[in-house]
CSV table of C-alpha atoms and ligand atoms in Angstrom, one decimal:
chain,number,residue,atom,x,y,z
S,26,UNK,CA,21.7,-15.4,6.7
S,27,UNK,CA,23.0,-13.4,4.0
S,28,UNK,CA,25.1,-9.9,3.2
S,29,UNK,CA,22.4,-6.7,2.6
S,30,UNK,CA,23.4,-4.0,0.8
S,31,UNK,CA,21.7,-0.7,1.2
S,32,UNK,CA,23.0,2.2,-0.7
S,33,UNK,CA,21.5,5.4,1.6
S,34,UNK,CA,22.2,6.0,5.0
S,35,UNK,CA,19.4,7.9,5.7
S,36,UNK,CA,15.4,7.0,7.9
S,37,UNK,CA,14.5,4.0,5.6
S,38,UNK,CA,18.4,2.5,5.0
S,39,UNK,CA,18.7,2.9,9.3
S,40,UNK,CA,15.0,1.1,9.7
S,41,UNK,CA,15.7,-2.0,7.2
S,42,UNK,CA,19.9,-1.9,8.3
S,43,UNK,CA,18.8,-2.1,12.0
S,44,UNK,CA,16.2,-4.9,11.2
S,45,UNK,CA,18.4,-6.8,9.1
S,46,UNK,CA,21.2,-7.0,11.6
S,47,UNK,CA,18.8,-7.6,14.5
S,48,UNK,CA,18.3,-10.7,12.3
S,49,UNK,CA,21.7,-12.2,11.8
S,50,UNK,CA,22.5,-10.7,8.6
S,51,UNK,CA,25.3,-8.7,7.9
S,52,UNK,CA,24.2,-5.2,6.7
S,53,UNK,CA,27.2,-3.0,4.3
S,54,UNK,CA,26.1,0.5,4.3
S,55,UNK,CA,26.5,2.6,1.1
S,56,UNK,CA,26.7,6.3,1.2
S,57,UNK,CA,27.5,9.1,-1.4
S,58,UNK,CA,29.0,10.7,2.1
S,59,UNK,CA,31.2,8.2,3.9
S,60,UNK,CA,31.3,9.6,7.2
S,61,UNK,CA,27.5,9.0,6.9
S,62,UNK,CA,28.0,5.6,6.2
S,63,UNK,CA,30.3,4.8,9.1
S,64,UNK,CA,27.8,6.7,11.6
S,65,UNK,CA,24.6,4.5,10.3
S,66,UNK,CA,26.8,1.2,10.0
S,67,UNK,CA,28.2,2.0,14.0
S,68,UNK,CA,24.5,2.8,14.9
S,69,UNK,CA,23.1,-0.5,12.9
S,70,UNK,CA,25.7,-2.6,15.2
S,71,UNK,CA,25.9,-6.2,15.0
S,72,UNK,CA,29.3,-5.9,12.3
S,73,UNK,CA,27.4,-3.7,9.9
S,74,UNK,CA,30.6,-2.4,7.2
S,75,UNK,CA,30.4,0.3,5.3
S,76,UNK,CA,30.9,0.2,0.9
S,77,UNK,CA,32.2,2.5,-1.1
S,78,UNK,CA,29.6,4.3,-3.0
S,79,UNK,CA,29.6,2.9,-6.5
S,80,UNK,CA,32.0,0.5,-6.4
S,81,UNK,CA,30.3,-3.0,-6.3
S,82,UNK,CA,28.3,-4.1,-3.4
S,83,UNK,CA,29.0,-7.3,-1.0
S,84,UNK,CA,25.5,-8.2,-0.6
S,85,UNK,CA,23.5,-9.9,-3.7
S,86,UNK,CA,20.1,-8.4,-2.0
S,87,UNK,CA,21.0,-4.6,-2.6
S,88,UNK,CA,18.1,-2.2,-1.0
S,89,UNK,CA,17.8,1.2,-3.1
S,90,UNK,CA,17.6,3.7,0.3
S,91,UNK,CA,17.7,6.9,-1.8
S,92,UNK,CA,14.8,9.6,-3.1
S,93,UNK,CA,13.3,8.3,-6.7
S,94,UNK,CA,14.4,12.0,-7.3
S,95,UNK,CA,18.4,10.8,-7.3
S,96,UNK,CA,17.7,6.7,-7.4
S,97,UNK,CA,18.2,6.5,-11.6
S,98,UNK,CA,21.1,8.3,-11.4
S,99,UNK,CA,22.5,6.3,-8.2
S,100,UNK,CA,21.8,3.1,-10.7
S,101,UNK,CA,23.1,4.9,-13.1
S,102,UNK,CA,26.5,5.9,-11.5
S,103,UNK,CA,26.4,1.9,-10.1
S,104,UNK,CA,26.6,0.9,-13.6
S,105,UNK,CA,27.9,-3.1,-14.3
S,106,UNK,CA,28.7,-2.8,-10.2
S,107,UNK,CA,24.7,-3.7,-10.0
S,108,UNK,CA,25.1,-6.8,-12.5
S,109,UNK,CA,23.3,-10.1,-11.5
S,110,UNK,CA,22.2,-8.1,-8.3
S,111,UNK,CA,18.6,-8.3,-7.1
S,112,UNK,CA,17.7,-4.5,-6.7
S,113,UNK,CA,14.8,-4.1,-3.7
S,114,UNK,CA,12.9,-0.8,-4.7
S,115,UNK,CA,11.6,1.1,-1.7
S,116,UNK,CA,11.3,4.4,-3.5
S,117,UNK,CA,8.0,6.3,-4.0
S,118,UNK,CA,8.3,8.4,-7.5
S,119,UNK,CA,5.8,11.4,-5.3
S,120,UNK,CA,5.9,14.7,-6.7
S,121,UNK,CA,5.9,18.1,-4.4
S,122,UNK,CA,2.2,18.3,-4.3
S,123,UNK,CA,2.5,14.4,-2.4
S,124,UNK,CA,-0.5,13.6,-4.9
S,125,UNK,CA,1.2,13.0,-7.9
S,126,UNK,CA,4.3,11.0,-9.7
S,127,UNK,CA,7.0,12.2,-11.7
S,128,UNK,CA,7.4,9.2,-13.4
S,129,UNK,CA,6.8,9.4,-17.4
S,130,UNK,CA,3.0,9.0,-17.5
S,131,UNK,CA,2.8,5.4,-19.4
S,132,UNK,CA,5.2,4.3,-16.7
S,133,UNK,CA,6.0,3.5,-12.7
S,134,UNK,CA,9.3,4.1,-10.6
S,135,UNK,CA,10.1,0.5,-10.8
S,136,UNK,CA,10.3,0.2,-14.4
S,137,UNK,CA,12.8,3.3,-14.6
S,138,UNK,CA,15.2,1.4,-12.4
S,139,UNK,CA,14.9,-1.9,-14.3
S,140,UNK,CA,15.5,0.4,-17.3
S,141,UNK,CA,18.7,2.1,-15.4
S,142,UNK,CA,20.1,-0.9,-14.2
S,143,UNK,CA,21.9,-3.9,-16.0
S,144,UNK,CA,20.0,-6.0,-18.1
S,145,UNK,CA,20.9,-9.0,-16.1
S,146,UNK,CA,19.6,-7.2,-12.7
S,147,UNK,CA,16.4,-8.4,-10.9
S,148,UNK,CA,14.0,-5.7,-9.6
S,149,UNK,CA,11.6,-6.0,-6.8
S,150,UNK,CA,9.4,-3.5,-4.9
S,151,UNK,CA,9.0,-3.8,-2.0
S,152,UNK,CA,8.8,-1.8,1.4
S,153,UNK,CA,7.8,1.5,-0.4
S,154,UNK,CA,4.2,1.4,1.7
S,155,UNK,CA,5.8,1.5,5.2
S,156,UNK,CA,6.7,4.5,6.9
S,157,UNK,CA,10.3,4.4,8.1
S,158,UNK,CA,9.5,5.0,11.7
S,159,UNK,CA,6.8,2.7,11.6
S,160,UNK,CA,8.8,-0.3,10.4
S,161,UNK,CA,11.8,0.8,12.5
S,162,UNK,CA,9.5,-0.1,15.5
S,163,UNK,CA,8.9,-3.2,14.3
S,164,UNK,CA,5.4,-5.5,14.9
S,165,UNK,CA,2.5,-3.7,17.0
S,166,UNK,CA,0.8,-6.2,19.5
S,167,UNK,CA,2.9,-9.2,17.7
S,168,UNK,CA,1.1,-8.3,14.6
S,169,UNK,CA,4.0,-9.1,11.8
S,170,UNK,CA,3.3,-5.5,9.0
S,171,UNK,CA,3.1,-6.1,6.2
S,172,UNK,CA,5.3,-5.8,3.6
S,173,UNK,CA,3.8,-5.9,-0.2
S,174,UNK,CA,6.0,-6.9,-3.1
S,175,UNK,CA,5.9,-6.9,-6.4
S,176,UNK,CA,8.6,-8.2,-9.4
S,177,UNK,CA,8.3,-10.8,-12.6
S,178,UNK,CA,11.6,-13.0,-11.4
S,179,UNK,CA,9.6,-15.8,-9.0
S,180,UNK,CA,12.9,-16.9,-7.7
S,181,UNK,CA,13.8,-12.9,-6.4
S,182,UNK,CA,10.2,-12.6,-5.3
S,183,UNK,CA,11.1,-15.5,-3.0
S,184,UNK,CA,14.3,-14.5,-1.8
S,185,UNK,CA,12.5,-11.0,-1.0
S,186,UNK,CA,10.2,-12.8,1.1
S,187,UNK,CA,12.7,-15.3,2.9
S,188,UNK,CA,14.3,-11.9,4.0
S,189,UNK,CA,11.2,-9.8,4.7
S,190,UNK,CA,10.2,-12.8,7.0
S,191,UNK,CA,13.4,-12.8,8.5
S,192,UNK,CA,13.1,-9.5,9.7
S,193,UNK,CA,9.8,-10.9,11.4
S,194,UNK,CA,7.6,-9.0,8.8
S,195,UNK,CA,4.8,-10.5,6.6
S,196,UNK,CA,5.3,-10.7,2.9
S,197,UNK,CA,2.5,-9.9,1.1
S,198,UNK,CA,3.2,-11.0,-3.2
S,199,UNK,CA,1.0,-8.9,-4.9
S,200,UNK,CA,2.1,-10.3,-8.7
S,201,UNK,CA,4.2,-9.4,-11.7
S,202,UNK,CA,6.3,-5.9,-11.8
S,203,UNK,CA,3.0,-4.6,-13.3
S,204,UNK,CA,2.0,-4.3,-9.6
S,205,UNK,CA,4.4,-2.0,-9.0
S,206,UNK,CA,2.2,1.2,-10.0
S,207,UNK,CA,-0.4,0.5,-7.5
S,208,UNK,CA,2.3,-0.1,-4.8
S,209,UNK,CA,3.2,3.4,-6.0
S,210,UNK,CA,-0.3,4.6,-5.5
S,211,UNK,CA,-0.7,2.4,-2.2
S,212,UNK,CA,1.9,5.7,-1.2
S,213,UNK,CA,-0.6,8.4,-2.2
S,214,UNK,CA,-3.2,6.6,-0.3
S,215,UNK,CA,-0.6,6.5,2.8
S,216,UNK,CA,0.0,10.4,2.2
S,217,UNK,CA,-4.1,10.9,1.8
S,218,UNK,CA,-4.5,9.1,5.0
S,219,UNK,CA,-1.9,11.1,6.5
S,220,UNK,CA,-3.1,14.5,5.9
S,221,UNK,CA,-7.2,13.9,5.9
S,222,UNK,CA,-7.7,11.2,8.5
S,223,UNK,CA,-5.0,9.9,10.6
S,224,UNK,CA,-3.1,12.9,11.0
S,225,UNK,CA,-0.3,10.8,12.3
S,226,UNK,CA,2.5,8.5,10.9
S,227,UNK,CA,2.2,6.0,13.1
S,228,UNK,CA,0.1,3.4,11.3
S,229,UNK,CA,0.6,0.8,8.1
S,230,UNK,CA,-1.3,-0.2,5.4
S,231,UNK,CA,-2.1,-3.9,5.5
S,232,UNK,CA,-4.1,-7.2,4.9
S,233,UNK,CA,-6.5,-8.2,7.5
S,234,UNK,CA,-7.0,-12.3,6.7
S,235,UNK,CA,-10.6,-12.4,7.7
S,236,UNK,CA,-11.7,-16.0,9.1
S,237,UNK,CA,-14.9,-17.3,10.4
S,238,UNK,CA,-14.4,-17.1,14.4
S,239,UNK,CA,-11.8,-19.7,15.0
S,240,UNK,CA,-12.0,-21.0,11.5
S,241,UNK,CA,-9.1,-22.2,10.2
S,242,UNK,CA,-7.0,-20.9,7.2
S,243,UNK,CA,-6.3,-23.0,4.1
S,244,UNK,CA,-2.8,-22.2,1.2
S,245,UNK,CA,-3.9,-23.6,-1.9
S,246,UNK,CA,-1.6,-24.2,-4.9
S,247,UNK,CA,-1.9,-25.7,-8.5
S,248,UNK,CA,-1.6,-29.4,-8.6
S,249,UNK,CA,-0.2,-30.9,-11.8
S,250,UNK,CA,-2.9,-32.8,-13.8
S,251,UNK,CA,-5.8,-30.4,-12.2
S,252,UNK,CA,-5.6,-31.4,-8.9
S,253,UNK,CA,-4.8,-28.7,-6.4
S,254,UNK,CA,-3.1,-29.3,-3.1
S,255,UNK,CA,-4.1,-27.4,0.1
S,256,UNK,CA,-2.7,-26.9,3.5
S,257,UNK,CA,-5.5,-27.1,6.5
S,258,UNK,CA,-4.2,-25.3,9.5
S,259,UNK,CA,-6.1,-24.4,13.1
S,260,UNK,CA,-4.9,-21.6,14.5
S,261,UNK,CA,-2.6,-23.4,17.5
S,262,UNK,CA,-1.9,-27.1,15.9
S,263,UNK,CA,-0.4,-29.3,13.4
S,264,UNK,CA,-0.8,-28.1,9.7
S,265,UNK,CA,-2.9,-31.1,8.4
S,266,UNK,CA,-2.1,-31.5,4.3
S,267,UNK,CA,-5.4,-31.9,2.1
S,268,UNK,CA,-5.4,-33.2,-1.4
S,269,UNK,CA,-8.7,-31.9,-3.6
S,270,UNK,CA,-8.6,-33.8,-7.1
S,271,UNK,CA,-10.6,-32.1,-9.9
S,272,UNK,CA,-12.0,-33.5,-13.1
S,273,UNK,CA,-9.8,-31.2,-16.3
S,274,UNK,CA,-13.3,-29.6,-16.9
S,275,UNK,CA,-13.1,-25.9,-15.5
S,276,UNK,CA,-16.7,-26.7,-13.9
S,277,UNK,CA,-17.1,-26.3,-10.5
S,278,UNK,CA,-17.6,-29.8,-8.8
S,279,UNK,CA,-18.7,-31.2,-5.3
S,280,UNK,CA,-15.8,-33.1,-3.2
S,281,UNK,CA,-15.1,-34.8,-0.5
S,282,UNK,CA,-12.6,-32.8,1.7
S,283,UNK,CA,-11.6,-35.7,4.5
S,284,UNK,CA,-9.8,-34.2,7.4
S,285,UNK,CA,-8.3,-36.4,9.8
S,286,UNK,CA,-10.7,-36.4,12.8
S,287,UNK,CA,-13.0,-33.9,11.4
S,288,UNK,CA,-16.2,-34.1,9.5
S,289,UNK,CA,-15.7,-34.5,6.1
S,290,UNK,CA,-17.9,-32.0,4.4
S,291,UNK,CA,-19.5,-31.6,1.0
S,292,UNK,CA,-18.8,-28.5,-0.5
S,293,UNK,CA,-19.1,-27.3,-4.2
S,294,UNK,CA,-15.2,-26.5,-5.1
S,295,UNK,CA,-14.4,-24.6,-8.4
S,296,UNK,CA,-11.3,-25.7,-10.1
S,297,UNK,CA,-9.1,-23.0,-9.7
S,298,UNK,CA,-7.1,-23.2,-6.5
S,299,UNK,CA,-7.7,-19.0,-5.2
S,300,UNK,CA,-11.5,-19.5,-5.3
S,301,UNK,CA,-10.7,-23.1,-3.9
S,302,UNK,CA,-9.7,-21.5,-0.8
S,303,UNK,CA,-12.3,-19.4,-0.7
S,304,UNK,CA,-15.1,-21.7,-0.8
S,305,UNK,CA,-13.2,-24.6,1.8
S,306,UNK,CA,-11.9,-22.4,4.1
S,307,UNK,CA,-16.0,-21.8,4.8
S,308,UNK,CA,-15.5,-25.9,6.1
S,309,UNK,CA,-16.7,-26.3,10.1
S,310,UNK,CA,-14.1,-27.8,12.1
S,311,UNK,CA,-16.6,-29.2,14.2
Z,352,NAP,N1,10.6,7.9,4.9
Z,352,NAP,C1,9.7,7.0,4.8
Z,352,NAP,O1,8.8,6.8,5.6
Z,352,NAP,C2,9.6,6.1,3.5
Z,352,NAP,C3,8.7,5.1,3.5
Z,352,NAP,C4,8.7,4.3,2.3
Z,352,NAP,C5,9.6,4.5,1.3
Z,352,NAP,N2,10.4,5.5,1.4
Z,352,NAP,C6,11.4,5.7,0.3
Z,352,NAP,O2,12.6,5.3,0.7
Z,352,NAP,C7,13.7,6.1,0.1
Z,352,NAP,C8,14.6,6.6,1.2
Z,352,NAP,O3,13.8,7.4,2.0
Z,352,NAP,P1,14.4,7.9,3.4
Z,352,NAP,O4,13.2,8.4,4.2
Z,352,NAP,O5,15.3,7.0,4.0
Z,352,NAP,O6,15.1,9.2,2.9
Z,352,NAP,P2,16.2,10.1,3.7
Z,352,NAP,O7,16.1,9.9,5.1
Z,352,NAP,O8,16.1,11.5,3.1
Z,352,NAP,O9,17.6,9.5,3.1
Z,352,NAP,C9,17.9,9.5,1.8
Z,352,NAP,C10,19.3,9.0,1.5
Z,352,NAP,O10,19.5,9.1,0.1
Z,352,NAP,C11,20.7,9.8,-0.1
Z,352,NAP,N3,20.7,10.6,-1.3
Z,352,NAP,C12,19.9,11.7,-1.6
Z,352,NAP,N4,20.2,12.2,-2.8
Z,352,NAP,C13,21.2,11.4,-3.3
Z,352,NAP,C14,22.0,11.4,-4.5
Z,352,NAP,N5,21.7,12.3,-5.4
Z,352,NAP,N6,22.9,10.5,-4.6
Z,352,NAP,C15,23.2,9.6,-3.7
Z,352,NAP,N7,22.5,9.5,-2.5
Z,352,NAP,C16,21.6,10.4,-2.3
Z,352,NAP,C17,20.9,10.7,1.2
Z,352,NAP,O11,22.2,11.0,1.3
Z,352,NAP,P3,22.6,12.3,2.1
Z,352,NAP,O12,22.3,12.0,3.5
Z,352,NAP,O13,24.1,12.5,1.8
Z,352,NAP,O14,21.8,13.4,1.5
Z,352,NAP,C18,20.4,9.7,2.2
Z,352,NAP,O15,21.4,8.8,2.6
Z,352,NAP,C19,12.9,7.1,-0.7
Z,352,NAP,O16,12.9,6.7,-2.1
Z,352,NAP,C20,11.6,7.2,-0.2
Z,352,NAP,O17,10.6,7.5,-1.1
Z,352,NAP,C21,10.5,6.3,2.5
């Protein structure tokens, strides 16, 4: 378990701060009004402290809880207090209208921070496509949200997801910082929803992992010397490890998959591991 810093006190700081404690981790609060701080920090429970705003933060995962409006000043004001830190962005860069951004046009809220912060900061969105009270309540029918991130630093990415899963959430990586915008954007469609078709707050945005009836899922990853490495999984049992060797030619091939008490198979594969998964995960487990 590890120290959170969220600078904010307001719906979003109070939803992650009260998730993050319910976890085991200890949350410091950090408020440009400290009585504000104290009153979320004594709601969050659990030894939640309270920072002083600006001075440097205990926790190295420091969530930005603020409007995009005040966030690159906040940053700003922070200064070398943020070096070496890994800054979660939660912020939506929304104009009044709710259907624009008032980011600079060839850019995204993300990349403003990592321009405001220390060069040696780490930036990550993340969070920015949940509604506070939606995420405050926490998983719907045991059905873990989902939580979309985006960043270039693999090793933050990861650290991100170890805590997002902590807080009984599913991480969803959605690539380099790049991805940011359309996180961004994921926002507008929230706000579209919202005021066209919903009409309420109380729903998410999220990934439905679509199987064939009780087929099982497979995580593929690169394999040094172009062989990929997959996990087979059932739904309720043992995760069953599958190694898929490929000739270095990018052309799609014909293997063998041989699953431990299972029929083994013939399936064209394509090298590269996504599409991998997509053509073996159509494998009976009859
Ligand atoms: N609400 C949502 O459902 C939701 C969902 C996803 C992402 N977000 C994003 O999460 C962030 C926080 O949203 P929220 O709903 O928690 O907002 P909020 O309830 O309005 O709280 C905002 C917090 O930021 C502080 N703040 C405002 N201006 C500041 C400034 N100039 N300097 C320092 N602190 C300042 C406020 O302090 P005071 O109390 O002193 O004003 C308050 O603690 C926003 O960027 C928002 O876009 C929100």
């Amino acid at each position: 378990m590890s120290t959170i810093s969220i600078i904010g006190s307001g719906g979003m700081a109070a939803a992650i701060g009260g998730l993050a404690a319910k976890a085991g981790h200890t949350v410091e609060v950090m408020s440009r009004d400290a009585a504000k701080a104290r009153a979320l920090a004594e709601q969050i429970g659990a030894g939640a402290t309270t920072g002083v705003f600006a001075a440097a933060p205990g926790g190295d995962i420091v969530v930005l809880a603020v409007p995009y409006s005040a966030v690159l000043d906040v940053v700003k004001q922070y200064g070398e207090a943020l070096a070496g830190k890994l800054l979660v962005d939660i912020t939506n860069p929304v104009g009044s209208d709710l259907k624009s951004f008032v980011t600079p046009e060839d850019s995204f809220g993300a990349r403003e921070i990592m321009k405001a912060a220390p060069s040696d900061a780490v930036v990550v969105k993340a969070f920015n496509t949940l509604f506070s009270r939606v995420l405050a309540a926490g998983p719907v029918e045991g059905r873990p949200l989902d939580v979309f991130i985006a960043g270039d630093d693999a090793q933050a990415k990861a650290r991100v997801s170890a805590f997002i899963e902590s807080l009984g959430l599913r991480p969803m990586d959605t690539g380099q910082l790049s991805m940011a915008p359309t996180l961004e954007h994921a926002c507008l469609l929230s706000l579209g929803l919202l005021a066209h078709s919903v009409k309420h707050t109380n729903f998410s945005i999220g990934v439905s992992l679509l199987g064939l009836g009780h087929a099982p899922s497979l995580l593929a990853s690169h394999h040094p010397q172009g062989a990929v490495s997959c996990t087979y999984s059932l739904p309720a049992g043992p995760a069953i490890p599958v190694r898929i060797s490929f000739p270095t030619s990018l052309q799609p091939v014909t293997r063998l998959l041989r699953l431990p008490g299972r029929t083994s198979p013939q399936r064209r594969c394509p090298r590269l591991a996504p599409k991998c998964v997509a053509a073996t995960s159509m494998i009976s487990t009859g």
